[in-house]
Tab-separated table of C-alpha atoms in Angstrom:
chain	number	residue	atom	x	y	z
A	601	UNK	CA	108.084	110.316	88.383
A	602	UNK	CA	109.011	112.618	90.992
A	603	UNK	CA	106.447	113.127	93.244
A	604	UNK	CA	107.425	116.036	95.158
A	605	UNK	CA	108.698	118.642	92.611
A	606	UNK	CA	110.821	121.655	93.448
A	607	UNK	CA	111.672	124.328	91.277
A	608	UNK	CA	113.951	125.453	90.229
A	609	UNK	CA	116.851	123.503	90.822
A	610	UNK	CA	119.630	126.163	90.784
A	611	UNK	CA	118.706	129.856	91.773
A	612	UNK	CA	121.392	132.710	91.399
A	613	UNK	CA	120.450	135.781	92.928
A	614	UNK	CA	121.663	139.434	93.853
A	615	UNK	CA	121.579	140.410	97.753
A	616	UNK	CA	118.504	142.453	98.572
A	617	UNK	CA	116.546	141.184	95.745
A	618	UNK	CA	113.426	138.722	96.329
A	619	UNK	CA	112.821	134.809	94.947
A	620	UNK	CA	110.239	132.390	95.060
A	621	UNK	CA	111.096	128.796	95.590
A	622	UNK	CA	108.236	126.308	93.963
A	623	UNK	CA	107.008	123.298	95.967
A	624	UNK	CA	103.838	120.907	94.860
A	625	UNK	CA	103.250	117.452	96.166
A	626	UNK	CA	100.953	114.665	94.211
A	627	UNK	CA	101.256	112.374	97.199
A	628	UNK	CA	97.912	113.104	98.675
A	629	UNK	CA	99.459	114.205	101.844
A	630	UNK	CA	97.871	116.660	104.219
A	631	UNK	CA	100.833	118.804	105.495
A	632	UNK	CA	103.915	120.255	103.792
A	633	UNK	CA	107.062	121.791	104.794
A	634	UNK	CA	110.053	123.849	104.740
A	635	UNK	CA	113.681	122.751	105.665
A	636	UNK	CA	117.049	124.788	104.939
A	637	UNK	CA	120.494	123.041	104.465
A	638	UNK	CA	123.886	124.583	105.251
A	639	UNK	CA	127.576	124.027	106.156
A	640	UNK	CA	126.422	125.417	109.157
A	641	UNK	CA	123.570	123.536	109.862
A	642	UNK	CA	122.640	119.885	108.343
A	643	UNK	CA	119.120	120.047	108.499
A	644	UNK	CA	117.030	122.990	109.993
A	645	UNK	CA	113.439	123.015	109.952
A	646	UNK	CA	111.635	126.213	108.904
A	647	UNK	CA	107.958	125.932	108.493
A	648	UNK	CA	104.531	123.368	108.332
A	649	UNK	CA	102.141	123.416	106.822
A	650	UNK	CA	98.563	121.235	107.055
A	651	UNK	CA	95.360	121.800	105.061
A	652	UNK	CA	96.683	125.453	104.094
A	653	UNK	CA	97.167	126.443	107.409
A	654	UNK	CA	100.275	127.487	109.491
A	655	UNK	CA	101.307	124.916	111.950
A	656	UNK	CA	104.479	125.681	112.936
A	657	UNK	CA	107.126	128.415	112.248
A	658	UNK	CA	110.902	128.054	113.493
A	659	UNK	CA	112.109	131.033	111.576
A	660	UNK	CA	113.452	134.109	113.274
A	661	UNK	CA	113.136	136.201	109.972
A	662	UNK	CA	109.848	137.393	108.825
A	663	UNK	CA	111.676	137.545	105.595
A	664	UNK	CA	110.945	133.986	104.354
A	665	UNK	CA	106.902	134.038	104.013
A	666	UNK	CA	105.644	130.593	103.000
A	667	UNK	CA	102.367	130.774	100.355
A	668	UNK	CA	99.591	128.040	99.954
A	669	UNK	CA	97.841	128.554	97.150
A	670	UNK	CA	96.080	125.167	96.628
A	671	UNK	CA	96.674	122.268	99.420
A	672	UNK	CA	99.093	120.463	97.750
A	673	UNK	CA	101.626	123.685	97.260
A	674	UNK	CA	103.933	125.473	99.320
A	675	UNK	CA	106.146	127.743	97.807
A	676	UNK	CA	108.724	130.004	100.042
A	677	UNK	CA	109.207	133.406	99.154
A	678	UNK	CA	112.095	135.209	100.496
A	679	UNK	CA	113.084	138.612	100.567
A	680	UNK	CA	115.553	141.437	100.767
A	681	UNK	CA	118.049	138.168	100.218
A	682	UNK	CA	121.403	138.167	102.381
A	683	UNK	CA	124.895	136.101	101.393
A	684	UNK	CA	123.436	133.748	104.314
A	685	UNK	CA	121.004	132.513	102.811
A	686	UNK	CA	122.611	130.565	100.525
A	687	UNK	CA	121.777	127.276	101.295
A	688	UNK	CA	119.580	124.525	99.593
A	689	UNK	CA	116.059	124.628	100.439
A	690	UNK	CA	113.958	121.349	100.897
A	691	UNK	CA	110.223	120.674	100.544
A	692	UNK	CA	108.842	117.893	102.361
A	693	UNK	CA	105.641	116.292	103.018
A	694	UNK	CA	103.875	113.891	105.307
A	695	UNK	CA	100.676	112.584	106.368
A	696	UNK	CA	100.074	113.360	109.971
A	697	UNK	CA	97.559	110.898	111.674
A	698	UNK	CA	99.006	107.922	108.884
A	699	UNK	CA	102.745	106.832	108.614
A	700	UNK	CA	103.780	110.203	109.262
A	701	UNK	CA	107.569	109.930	107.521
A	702	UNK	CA	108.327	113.048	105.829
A	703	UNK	CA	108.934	112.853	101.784
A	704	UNK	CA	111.277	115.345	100.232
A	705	UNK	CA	111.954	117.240	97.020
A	706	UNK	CA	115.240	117.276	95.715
A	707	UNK	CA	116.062	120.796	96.855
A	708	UNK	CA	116.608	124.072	95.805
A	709	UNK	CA	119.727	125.499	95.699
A	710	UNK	CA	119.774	128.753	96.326
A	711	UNK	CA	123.039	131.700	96.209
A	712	UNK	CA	123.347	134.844	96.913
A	713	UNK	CA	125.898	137.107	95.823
B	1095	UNK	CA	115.109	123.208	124.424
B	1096	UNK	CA	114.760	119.573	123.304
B	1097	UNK	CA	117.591	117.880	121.439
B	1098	UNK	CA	118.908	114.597	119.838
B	1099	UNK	CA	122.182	114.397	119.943
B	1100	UNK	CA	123.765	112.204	116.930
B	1101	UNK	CA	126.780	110.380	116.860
B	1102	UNK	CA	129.939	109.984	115.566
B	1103	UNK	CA	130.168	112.555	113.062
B	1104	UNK	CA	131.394	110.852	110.612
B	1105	UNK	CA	132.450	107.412	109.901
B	1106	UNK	CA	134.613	105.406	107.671
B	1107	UNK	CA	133.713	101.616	107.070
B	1108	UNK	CA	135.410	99.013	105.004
B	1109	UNK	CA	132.760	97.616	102.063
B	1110	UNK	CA	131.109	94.864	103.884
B	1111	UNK	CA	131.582	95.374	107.179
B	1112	UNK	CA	128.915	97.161	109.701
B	1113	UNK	CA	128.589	100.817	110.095
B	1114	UNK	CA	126.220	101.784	113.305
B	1115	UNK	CA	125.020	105.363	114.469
B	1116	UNK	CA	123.639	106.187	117.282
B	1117	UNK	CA	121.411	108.818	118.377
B	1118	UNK	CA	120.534	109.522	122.354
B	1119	UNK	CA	117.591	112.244	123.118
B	1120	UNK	CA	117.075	114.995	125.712
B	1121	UNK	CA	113.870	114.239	126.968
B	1122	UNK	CA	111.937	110.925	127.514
B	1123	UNK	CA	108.518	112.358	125.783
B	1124	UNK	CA	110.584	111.340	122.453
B	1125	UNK	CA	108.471	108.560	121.685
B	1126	UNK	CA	108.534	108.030	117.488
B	1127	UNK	CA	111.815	107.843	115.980
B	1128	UNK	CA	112.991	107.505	112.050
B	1129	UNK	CA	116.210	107.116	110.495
B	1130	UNK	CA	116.949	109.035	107.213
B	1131	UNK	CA	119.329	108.771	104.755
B	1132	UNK	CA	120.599	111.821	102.056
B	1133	UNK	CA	122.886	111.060	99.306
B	1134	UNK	CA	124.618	114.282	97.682
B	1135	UNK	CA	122.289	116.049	95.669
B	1136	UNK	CA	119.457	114.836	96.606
B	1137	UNK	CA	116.861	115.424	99.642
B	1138	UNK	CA	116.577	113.040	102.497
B	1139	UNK	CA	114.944	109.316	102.365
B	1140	UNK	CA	113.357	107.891	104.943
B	1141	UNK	CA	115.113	104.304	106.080
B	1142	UNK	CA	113.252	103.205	109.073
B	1143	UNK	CA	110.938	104.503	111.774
B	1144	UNK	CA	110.693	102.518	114.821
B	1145	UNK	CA	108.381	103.533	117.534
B	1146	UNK	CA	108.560	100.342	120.353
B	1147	UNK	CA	111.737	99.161	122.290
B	1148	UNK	CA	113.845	96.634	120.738
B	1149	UNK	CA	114.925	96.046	117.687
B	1150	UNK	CA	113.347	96.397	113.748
B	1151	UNK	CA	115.248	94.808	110.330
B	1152	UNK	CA	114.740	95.227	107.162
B	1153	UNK	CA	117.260	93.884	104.893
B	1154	UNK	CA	120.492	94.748	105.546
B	1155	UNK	CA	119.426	97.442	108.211
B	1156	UNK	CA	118.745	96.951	111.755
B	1157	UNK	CA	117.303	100.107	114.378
B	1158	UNK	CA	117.441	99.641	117.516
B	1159	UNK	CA	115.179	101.574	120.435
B	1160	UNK	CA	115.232	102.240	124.005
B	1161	UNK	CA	113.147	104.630	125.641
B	1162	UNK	CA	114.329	103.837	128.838
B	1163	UNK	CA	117.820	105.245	127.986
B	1164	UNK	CA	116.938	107.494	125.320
B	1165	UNK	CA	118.924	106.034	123.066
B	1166	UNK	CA	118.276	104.805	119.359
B	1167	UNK	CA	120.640	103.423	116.901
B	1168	UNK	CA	121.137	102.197	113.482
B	1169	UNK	CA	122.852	99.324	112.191
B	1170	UNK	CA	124.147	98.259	108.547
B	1171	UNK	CA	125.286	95.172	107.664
B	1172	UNK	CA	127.767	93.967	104.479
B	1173	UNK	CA	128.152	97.862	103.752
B	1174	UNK	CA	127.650	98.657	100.269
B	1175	UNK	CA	129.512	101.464	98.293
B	1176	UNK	CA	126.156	102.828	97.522
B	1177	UNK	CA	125.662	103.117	101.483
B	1178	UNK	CA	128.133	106.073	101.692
B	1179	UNK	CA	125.601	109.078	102.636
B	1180	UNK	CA	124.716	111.589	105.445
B	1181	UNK	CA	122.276	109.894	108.314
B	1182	UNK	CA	119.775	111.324	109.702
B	1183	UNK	CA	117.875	110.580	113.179
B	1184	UNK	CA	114.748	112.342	113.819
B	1185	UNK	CA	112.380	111.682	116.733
B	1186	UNK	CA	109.067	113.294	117.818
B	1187	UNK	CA	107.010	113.436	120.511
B	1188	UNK	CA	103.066	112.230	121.135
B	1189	UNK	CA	102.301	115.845	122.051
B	1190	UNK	CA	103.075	117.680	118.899
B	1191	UNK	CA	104.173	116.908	115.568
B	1192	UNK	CA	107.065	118.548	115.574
B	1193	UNK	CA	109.878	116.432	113.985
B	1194	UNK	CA	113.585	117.243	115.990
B	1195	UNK	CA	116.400	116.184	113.834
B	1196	UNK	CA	119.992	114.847	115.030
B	1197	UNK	CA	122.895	116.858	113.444
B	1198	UNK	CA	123.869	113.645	111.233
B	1199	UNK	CA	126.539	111.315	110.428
B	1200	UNK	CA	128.568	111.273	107.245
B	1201	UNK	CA	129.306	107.799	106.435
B	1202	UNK	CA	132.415	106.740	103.459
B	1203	UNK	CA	132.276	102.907	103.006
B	1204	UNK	CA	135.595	102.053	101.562
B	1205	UNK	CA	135.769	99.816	98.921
């Protein structure tokens, strides 16, 4: 069972409109995260997460607002999309102050036309 | 701004023979280190961390540190098909928890 589950797998969108990408963890960890994949860029880190509360933010555009609901979610909304932001989206998650290696989703792949 | 620098870009090994990355960093606060592997479509795995000088196996795969030089590197043995991925180095410091990620290494193992 996938413990780390991202949703949805494939997202399609129109430029200028607005998504949410879905992130939940059962891995009882106590910080989650944001990373982007590209041509351009392997893997960039966007945001942390730990205990529901903003850790670190990497991302120029106040555009991509990550949402905690409950402390095992992160979900990434993004809006007025651009053609650049096409890219596949990872969640990840870690327990600081234990082994600290980062799990991750299987990604989000997101397009804009 | 602090960097790890990742090398070679890509790499083509024969199946069974060794394929080794390396990974050097910009600033000697880097003191935890992992290696990560991604195959296509899926999100990255973690392979190894290694956090003291020298070196760390498991199984087929062999890290190696040193702080003094800033360098850390990763080692597979008898190269599998199933080894062909993109490789990942990541390293943090003991001040934050920031992870800084190499650019990463495409590796083809040739059967």
């Amino acid at each position: 069972d996938p413990k780390i589950i991202q949703k949805p797998k494939y997202l399609v969108a129109v430029t200028g409109s607005e998504k949410i990408l879905i992130c939940e963890q059962y891995l009882g960890h106590n910080a989650m995260y944001w990373y982007r994949q590209s041509a351009k860029k392997p893997l960039e880190f966007m945001f942390s997460y730990s205990y529901q509360k903003l850790m670190d933010n990497q991302t120029a555009s106040s555009r991509f607002q990550p949402q905690s609901s409950k402390k095992n979610h992160l979900d990434l909304q993004i809006t007025a999309l651009k053609p650049d932001d096409s890219a596949t989206y990872f969640c990840a998650s870690s327990q600081l102050g234990g082994s600290e290696t980062l799990y991750f989703g299987s990604g989000t792949r997101l397009t804009v036309l | 701004q602090q960097k790890v620098q990742q090398s070679p870009e890509s790499l083509s090994v024969p199946e069974g023979g060794m394929a080794s990355f390396n990974c050097t960093s910009s600033d000697r606060n880097f003191q935890y280190f992992w290696w990560y592997r991604q195959h296509s479509g899926e999100g990255p795995k973690a392979l190894m961390s290694i956090f003291s000088d020298g070196d760390k196996k498991e199984g087929r795969f062999t890290a190696h540190l040193n702080k003094a030089s800033l360098h850390v590197s990763l080692h597979i043995r008898d190269s599998q098909p199933s080894d062909s991925a993109l490789y990942f180095c990541a390293a943090r410091m003991d001040s934050n928890y920031q992870l800084i990620w190499g650019s990463g290494t495409k590796l083809i193992i040739k059967p």
